Coordinates of C-alpha atoms in Angstrom, one line a residue:
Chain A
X22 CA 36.2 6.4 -1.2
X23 CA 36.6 2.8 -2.1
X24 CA 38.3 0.2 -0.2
X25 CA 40.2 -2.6 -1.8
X26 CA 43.2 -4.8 -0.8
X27 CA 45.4 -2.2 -3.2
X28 CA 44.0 1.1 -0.8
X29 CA 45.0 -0.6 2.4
X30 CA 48.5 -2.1 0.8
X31 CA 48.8 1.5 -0.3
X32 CA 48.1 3.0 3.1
X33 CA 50.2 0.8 4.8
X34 CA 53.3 1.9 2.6
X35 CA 52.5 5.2 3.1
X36 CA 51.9 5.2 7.0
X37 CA 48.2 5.2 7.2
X38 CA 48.7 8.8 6.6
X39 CA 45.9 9.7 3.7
X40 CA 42.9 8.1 4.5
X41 CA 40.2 10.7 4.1
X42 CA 36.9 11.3 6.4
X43 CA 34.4 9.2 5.2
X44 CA 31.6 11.8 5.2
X45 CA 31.2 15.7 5.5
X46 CA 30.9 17.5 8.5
X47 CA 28.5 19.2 7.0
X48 CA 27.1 22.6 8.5
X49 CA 23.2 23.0 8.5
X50 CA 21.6 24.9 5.5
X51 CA 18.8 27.4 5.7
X52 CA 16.6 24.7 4.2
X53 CA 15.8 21.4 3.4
X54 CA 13.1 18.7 1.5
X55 CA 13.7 16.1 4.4
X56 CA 15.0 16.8 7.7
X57 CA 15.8 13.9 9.9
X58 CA 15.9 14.3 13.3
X59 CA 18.3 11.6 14.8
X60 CA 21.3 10.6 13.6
X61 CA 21.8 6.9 14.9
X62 CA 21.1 3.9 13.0
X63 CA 17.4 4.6 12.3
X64 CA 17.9 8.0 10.9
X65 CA 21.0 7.6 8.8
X66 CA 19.5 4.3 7.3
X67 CA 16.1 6.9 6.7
X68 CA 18.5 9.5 4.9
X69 CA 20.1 6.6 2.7
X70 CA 17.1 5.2 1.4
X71 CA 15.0 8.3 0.8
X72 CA 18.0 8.9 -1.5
X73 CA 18.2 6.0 -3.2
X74 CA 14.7 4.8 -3.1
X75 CA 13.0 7.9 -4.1
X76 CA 15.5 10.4 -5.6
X77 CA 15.0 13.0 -2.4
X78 CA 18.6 14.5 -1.7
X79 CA 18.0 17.7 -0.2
X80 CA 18.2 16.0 3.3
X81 CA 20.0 16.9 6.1
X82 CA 20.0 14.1 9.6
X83 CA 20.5 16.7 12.4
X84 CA 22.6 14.6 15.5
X85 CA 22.4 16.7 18.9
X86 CA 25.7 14.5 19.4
X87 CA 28.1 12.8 17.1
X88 CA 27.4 9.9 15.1
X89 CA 27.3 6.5 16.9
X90 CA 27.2 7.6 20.3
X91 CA 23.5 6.9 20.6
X92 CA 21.9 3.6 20.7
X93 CA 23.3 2.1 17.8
X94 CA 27.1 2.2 19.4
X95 CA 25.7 0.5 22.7
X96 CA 23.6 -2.5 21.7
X97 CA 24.9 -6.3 21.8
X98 CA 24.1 -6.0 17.9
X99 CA 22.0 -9.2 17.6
X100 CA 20.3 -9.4 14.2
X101 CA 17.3 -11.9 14.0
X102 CA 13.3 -12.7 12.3
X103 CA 12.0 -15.1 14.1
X104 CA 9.5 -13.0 15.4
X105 CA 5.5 -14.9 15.5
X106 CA 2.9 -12.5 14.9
X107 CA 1.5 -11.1 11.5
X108 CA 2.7 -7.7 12.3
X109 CA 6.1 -8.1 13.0
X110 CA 7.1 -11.2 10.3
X111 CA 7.6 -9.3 6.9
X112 CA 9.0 -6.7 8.2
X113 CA 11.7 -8.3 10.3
X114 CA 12.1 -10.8 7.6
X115 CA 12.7 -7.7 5.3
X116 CA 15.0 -6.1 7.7
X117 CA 17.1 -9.5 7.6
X118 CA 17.3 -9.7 3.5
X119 CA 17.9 -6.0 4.2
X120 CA 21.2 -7.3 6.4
X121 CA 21.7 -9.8 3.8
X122 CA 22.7 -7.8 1.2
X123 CA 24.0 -4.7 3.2
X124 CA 27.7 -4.7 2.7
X125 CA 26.9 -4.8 -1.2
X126 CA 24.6 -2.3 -1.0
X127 CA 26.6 0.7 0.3
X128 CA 30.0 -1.2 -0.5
X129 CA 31.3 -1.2 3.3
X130 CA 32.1 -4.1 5.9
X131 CA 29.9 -3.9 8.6
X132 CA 30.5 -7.5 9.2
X133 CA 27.4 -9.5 8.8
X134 CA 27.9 -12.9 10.8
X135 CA 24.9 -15.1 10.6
X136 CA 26.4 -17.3 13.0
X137 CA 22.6 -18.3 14.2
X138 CA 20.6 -17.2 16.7
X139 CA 19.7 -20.2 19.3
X140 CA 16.5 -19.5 21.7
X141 CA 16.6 -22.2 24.3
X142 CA 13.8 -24.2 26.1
X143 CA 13.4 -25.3 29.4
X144 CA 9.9 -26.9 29.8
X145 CA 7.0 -28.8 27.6
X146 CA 5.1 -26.0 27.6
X147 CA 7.4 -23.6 25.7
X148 CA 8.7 -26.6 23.7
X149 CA 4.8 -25.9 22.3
X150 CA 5.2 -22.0 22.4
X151 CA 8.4 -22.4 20.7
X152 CA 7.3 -25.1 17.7
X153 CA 4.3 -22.6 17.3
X154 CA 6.8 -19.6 16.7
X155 CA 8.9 -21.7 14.7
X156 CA 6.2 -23.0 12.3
X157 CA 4.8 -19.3 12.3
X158 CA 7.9 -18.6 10.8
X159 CA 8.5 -21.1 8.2
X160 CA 4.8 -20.1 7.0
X161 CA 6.3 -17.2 6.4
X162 CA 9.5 -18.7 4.3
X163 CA 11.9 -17.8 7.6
X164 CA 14.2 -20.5 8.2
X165 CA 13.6 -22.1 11.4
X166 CA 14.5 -25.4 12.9
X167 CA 13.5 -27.3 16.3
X168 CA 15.9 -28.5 18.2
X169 CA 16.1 -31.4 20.3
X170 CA 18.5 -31.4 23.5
X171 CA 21.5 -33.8 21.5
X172 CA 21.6 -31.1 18.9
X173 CA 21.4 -28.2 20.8
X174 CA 24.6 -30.1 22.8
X175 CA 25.9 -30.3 19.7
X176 CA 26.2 -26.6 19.4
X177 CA 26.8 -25.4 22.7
X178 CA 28.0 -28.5 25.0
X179 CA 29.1 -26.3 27.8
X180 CA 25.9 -25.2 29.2
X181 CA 24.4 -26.5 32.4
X182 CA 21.9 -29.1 30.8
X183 CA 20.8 -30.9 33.7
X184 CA 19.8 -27.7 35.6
X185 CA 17.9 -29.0 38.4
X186 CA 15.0 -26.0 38.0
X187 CA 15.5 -24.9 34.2
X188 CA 17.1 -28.3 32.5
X189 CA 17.4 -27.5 29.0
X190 CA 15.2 -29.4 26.7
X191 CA 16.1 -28.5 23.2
X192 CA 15.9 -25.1 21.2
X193 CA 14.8 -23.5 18.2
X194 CA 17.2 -21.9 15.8
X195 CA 17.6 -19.0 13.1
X196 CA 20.5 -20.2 11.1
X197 CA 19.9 -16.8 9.0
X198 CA 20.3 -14.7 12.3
X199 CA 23.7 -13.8 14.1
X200 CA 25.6 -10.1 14.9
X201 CA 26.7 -7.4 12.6
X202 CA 29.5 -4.7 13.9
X203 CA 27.1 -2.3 15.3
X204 CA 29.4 1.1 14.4
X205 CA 29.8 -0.1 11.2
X206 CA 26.1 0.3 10.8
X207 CA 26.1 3.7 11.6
X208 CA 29.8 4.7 10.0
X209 CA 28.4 2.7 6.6
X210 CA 25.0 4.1 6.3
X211 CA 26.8 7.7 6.9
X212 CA 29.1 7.4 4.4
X213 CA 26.6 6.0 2.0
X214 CA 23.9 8.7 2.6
X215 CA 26.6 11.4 2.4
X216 CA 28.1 10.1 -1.2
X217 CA 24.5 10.3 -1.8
X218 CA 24.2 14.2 -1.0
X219 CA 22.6 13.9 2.5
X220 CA 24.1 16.6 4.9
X221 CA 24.8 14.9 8.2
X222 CA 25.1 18.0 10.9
X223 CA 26.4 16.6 14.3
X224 CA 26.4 18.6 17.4
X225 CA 23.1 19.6 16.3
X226 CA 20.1 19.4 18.8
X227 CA 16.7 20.3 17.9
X228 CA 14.9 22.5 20.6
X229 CA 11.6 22.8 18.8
X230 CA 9.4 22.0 15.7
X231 CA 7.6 24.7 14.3
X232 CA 4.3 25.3 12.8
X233 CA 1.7 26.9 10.3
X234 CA -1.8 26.0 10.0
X235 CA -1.1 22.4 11.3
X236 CA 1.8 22.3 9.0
X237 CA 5.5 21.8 10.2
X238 CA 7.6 24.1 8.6
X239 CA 10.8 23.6 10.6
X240 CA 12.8 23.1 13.0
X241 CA 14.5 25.1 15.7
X242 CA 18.0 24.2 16.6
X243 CA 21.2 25.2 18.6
X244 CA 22.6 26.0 15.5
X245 CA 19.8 28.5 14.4
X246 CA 16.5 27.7 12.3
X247 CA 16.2 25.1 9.5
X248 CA 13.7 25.1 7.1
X249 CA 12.2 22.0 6.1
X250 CA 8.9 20.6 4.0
X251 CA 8.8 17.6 6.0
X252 CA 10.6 16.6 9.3
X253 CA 11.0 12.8 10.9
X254 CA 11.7 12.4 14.2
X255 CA 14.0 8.9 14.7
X256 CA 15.4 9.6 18.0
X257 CA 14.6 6.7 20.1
X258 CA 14.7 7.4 24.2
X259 CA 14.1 11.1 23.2
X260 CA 11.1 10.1 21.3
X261 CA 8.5 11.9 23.8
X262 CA 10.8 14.8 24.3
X263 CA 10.8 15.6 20.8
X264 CA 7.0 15.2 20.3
X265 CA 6.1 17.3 23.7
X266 CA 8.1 20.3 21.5
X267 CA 4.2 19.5 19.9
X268 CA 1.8 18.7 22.8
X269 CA 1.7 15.5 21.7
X270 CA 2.2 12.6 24.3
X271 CA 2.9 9.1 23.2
X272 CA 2.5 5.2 24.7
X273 CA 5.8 5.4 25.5
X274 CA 8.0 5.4 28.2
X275 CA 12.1 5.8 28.3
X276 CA 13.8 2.7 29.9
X277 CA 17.3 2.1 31.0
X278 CA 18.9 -1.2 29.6
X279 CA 22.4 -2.5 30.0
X280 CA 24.8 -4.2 27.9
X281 CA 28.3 -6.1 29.0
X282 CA 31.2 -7.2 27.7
X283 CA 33.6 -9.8 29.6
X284 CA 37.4 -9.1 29.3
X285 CA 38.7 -11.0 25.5
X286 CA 38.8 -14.8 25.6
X287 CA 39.3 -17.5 23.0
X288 CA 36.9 -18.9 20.8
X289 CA 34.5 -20.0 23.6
X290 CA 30.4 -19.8 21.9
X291 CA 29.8 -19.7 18.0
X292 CA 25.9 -18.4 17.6
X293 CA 23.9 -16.1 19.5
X294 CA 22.6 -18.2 22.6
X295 CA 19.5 -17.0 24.9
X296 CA 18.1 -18.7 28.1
X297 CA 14.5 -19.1 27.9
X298 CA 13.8 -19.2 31.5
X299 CA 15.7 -15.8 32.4
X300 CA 16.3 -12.6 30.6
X301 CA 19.8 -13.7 29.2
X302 CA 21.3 -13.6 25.8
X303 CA 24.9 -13.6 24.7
X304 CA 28.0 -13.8 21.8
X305 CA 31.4 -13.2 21.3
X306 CA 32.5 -10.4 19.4
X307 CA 35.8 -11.0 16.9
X308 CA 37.9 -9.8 19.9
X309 CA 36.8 -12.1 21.9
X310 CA 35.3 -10.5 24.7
X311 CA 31.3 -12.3 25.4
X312 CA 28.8 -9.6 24.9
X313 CA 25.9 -10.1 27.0
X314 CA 22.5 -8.7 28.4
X315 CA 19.1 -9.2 30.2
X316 CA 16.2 -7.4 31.3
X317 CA 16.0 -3.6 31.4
X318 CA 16.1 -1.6 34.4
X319 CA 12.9 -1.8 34.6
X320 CA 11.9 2.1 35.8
X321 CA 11.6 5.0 33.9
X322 CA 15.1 6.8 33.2
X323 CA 17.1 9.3 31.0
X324 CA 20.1 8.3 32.6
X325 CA 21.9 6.0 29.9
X326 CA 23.7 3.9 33.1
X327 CA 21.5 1.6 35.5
X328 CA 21.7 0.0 38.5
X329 CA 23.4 -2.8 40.4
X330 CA 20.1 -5.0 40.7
X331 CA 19.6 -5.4 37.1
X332 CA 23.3 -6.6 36.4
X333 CA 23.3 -9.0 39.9
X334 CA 19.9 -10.3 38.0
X335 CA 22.0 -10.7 34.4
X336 CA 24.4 -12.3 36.2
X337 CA 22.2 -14.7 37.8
X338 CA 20.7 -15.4 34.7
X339 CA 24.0 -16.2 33.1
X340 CA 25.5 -18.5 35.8
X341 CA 22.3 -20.4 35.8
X342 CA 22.3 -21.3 31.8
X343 CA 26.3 -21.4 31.7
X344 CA 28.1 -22.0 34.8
X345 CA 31.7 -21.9 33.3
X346 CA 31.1 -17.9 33.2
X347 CA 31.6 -17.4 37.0
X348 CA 35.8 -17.4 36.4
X349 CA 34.9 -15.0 33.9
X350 CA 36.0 -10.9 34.3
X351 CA 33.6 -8.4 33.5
X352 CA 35.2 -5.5 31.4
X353 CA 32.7 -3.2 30.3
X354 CA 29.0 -2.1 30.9
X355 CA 27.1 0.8 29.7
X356 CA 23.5 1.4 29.4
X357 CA 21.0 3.1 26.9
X358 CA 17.8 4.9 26.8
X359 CA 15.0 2.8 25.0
X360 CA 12.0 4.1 23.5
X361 CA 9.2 1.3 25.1
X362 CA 6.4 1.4 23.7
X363 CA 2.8 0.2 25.6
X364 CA 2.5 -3.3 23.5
X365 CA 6.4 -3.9 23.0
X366 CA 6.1 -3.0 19.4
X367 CA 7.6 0.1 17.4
X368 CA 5.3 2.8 15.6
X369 CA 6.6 3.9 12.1
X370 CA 4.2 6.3 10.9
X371 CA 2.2 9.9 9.9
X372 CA 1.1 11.8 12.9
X373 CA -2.0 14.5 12.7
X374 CA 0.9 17.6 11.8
X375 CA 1.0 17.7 8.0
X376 CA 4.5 16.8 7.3
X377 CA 5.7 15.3 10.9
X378 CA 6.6 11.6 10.9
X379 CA 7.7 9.1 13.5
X380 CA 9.6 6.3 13.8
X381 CA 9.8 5.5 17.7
X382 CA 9.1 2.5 20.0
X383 CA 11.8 0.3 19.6
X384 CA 11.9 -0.7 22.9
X385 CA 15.4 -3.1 23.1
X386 CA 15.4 -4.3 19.4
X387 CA 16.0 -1.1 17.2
X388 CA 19.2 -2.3 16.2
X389 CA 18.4 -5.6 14.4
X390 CA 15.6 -3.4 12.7
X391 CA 17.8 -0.7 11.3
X392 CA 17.4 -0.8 7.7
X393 CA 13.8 -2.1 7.3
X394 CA 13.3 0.9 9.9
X395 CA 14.9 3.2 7.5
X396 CA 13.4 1.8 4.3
X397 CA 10.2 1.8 5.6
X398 CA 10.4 5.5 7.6
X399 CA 11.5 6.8 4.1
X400 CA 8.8 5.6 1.9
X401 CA 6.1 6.9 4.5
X402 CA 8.0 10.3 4.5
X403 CA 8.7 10.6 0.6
X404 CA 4.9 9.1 -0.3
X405 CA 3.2 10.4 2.4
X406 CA 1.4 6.8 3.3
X407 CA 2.9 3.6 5.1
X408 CA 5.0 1.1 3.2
X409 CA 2.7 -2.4 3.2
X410 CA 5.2 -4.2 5.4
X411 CA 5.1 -1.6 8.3
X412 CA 1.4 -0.8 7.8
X413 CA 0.7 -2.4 11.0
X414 CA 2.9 0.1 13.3
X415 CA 0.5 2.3 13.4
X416 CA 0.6 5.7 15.6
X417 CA -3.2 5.2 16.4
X418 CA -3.1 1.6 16.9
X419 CA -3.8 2.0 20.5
X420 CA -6.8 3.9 20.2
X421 CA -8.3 1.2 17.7
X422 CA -7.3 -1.6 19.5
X423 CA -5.2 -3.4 16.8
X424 CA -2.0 -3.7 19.4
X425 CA 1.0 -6.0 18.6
X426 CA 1.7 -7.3 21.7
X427 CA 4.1 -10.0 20.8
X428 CA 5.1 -11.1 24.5
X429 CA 1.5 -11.0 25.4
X430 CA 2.2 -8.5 28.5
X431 CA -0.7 -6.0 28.4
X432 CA 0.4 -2.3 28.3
X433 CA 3.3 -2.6 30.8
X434 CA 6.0 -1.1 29.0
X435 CA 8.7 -2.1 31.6
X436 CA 7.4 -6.5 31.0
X437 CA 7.9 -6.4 27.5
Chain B
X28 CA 19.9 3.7 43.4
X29 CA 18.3 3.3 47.4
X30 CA 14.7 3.8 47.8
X31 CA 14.1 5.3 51.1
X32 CA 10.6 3.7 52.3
X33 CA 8.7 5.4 54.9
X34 CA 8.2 2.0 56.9
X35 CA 11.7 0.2 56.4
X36 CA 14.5 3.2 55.7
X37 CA 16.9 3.3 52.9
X38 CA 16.7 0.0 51.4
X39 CA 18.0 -1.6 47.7
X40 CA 16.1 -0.8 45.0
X41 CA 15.9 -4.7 43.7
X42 CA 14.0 -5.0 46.5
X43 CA 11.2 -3.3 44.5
X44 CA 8.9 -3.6 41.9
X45 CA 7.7 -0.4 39.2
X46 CA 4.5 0.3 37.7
X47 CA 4.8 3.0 36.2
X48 CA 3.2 6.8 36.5
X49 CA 1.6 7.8 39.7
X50 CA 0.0 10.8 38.2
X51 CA -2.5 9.4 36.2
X52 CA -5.8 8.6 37.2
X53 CA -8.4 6.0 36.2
X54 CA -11.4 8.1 34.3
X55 CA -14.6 7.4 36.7
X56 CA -16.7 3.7 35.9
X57 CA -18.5 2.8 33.0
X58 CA -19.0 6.4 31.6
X59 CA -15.9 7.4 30.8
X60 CA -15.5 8.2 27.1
X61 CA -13.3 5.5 25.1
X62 CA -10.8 8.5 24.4
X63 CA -10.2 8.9 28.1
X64 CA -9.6 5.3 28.4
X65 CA -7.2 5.4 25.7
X66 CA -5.2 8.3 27.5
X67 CA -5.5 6.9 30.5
X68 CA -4.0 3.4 29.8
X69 CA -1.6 4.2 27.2
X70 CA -0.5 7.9 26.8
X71 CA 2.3 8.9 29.2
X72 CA 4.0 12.4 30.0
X73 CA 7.6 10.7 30.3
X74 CA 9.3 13.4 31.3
X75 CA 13.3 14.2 31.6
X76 CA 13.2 15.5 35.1
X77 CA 11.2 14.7 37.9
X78 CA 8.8 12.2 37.5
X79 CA 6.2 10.7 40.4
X80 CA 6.1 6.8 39.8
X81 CA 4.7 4.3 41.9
X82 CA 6.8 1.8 43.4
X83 CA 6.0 -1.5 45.5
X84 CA 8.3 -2.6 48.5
X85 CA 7.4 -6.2 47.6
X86 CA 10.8 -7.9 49.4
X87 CA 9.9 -5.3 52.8
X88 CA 6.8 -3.9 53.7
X89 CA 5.3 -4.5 50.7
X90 CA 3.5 -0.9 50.5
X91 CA 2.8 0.7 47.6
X92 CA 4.7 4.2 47.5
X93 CA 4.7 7.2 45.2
X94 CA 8.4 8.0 44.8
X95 CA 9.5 11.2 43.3
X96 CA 12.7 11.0 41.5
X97 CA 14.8 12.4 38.9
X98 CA 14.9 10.7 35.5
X99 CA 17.9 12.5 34.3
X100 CA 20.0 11.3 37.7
X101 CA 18.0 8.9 39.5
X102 CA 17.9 11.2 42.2
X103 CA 15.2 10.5 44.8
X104 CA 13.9 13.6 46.0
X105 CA 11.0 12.4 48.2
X106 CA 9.4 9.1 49.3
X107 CA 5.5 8.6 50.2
X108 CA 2.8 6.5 50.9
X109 CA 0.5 5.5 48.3
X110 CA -2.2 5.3 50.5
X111 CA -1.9 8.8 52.1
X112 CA -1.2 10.1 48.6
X113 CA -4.8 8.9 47.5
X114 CA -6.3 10.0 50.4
X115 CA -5.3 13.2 50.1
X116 CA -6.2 13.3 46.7
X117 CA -9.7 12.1 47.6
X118 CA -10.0 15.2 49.9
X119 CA -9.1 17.2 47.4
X120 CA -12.0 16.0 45.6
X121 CA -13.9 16.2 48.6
X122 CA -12.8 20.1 49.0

């Protein structure tokens, strides 16, 4: 289906009665080239590009749910690159020319806003640690600029400057980063993949991976067996539950975070603004309401909802950057189940079962990573070896000792 | 969530901190294998259910505890000391 200012003129005449389902509900076949386990973000975005990239079409994502109800419908959809080590630059540089050209690409709105993405600063010391990040980046061809307190008032005047612990000295700024409607991720990269012959099978969780001669042959599934020649797992939290169905144990451990969102309010903050001496980030969606978040949990959980200390310590955070939010109502909060991995970075890669791939580890910033994730996770499924801008998220690094430990917080999952 | 500490009672869980797994176990001095090292730093179970964990009462008592819970519901099902945890482990070994 195509969308133009004709179909919805049309629609509206007619009583918004004929709009069609955007993809099948497809029911699972007896077998398949590619079988993606997952169907969030990750996974969908792994179904569209194997399609498109490398012809494979006989793929079917497998969602124990329905689409967007994983992680990819509860983060505060924050896109960004301004990441500082060799690792992580191309590929979350990729990810954002990815972003860039999205909406083109599968010809659907998922409203890319690169309104910025401001990273404050609060002493002299991560001035340095800031500038060093910053240049890191425009090595790199990232757009990155350091800002000095008058411009950062400039952008955001309301914020408590003159903080008598964390006074805010300037801040360093992705112009190119900002939000994207996180559903439209998921509903875009569905439709996409379907159009593209992908079957997308909701309601359909997969209760084991079988085996021949260290082979994986298939899956097992509560709606019967599916054979499949190669099988990717891309299902964040779940990740160790899904590899334990193969004795294998991972460096990861399942966190709780939270997400918020204050009741709707006028045009209040324009960019993406994060405190640098707390664990506090927010926007404002197009309805208005802020969306905001901090820390995780901090403990290891399955739940998807937290607990009242982490949201008094968001809060906290908040108040202290941007006191004008305590007459603020809080509408919403929700939580999700990350996948943290033992040096905060993700793992897209083979594993020792012929034919079994991984794409886990996201910890809390899967979402800005979605289609470099996907591009990446289908070129190491279709060519059997990792794509040169996510060789580094290695399954093994751990063993070898080539971790990417971008907060520099040792293998800790819950401090990253 | 209220973490019931042997020393204090039922207190808030912000008023502790997490490490992580209390069911693995550092591999013996200098002669463990690198592989063993490896599992033992990084590799973790991470189950859905119950899980042991270790917790540290660092606004109370500030004990270490071994705190079984469940991570599906956050239910706490029972509450120990570190201490006497490892010491019964060590007769165990003993044993």
């Amino acid at each position: 289906m195509r969308y133009s200012l004709f179909s919805v003129l049309g629609q509206a005449l007619r009583g918004q009665r004929d709009w069609k389902p955007q993809w099948r509900d497809a029911a699972p076949r007896t077998e398949y080239d590619v079988v993606i386990i997952g169907g969030g973000g990750h996974g969908l975005a792994t179904a569209y590009y194997l399609a498109k990239e490398h012809g494979i079409t006989n793929i079917a994502v497998l969602e124990k749910n329905v689409i967007g109800s994983g992680n990819v419908g509860r983060n505060t959809t924050i896109i960004r690159s301004n990441y500082g080590l060799p690792g992580n630059i191309p590929f979350y540089e990729h990810s954002m020319k990815l972003w860039e050209g999205l909406e083109q690409d599968i010809n659907y709105n998922a409203m890319v806003s690169q309104r910025g993405v401001l990273n404050l600063f609060h002493s002299d010391g991560q001035r340095d640690a800031y500038a060093r990040r910053g240049n890191a980046m425009r090595l790199a061809g990232i757009d990155a600029e350091l800002l000095d307190r008058e411009q950062v008032r400039a952008m955001v005047p309301f914020i408590d400057f003159d903080n008598a612990r964390f006074p805010v000295k300037g801040g360093l700024v992705q112009r190119r980063g900002g939000t994207v409607r996180h559903d439209a991720v998921a509903w875009g990269y569905a439709r996409a993949a379907d159009e593209r012959g992908v079957d997308i099978v909701q309601n359909c969780a997969v209760t084991g991976i079988s085996r021949e001669n260290g082979r994986v042959v298939g899956v097992e599934t509560s709606r019967g067996f599916i054979r499949a020649k190669k099988v990717g797992i891309s299902v964040a939290g779940s990740s160790s539950l899904l590899a334990s169905m193969v004795d294998m144990r991972l460096p990861i451990e399942s966190h709780v975070l939270q997400a918020f969102v204050s009741e709707g309010l006028k045009p209040l903050i324009d960019c993406v603004m994060t405190f640098g001496a707390g664990h506090f980030y927010v926007s404002q969606s197009d309805k208005g309401g802020l969306v905001f978040g901090g820390d995780i949990d901090g403990y290891n959980s399955y739940a998807q909802r937290g607990n009242l200390a982490t949201i008094e310590d968001v809060m906290e955070g908040g108040m202290a950057l941007w006191p004008g939010l305590g007459r603020v109502r809080l509408l919403r909060h929700w939580g999700g189940i990350m996948d943290m991995s033992m040096d905060g970075s993700p793992i897209i890669d083979r594993t020792d079962i012929g034919g079994l791939y991984l794409n886990a580890g996201w910890c809390y910033g899967g979402f800005k990573a979605t289609p470099a994730a996907g591009f990446c996770f289908a070129h190491t499924i279709a060519r059997d070896e990792p794509h040169p801008i996510s060789a580094a998220y290695r399954l093994d690094r751990f063993a070898t000792g080539h971790l990417i430990d971008e907060k520099g917080m040792g293998a800790q999952p819950n401090l990253h | 969530m209220r973490i019931r500490c042997p020393h204090c009672g039922e207190r808030d869980n912000g008023e502790f901190s997490y490490l992580g797994d209390a069911t693995v176990v550092r591999p013996d001095g200098m002669s463990a294998s690198s592989e063993a090292m490896h599992d033992y730093v990084y590799l973790r179970d991470n189950p859905a259910g119950l899980h042991r964990e270790l917790w540290y009462h660092g606004a109370g008592c500030r004990s270490w505890l071994v705190v079984t819970r469940d991570t599906r519901t956050h239910e706490i099902r029972d509450v120990s000391s570190a201490r006497d945890v490892a010491l019964a482990r060590h007769t165990g070994d003993a044993a």
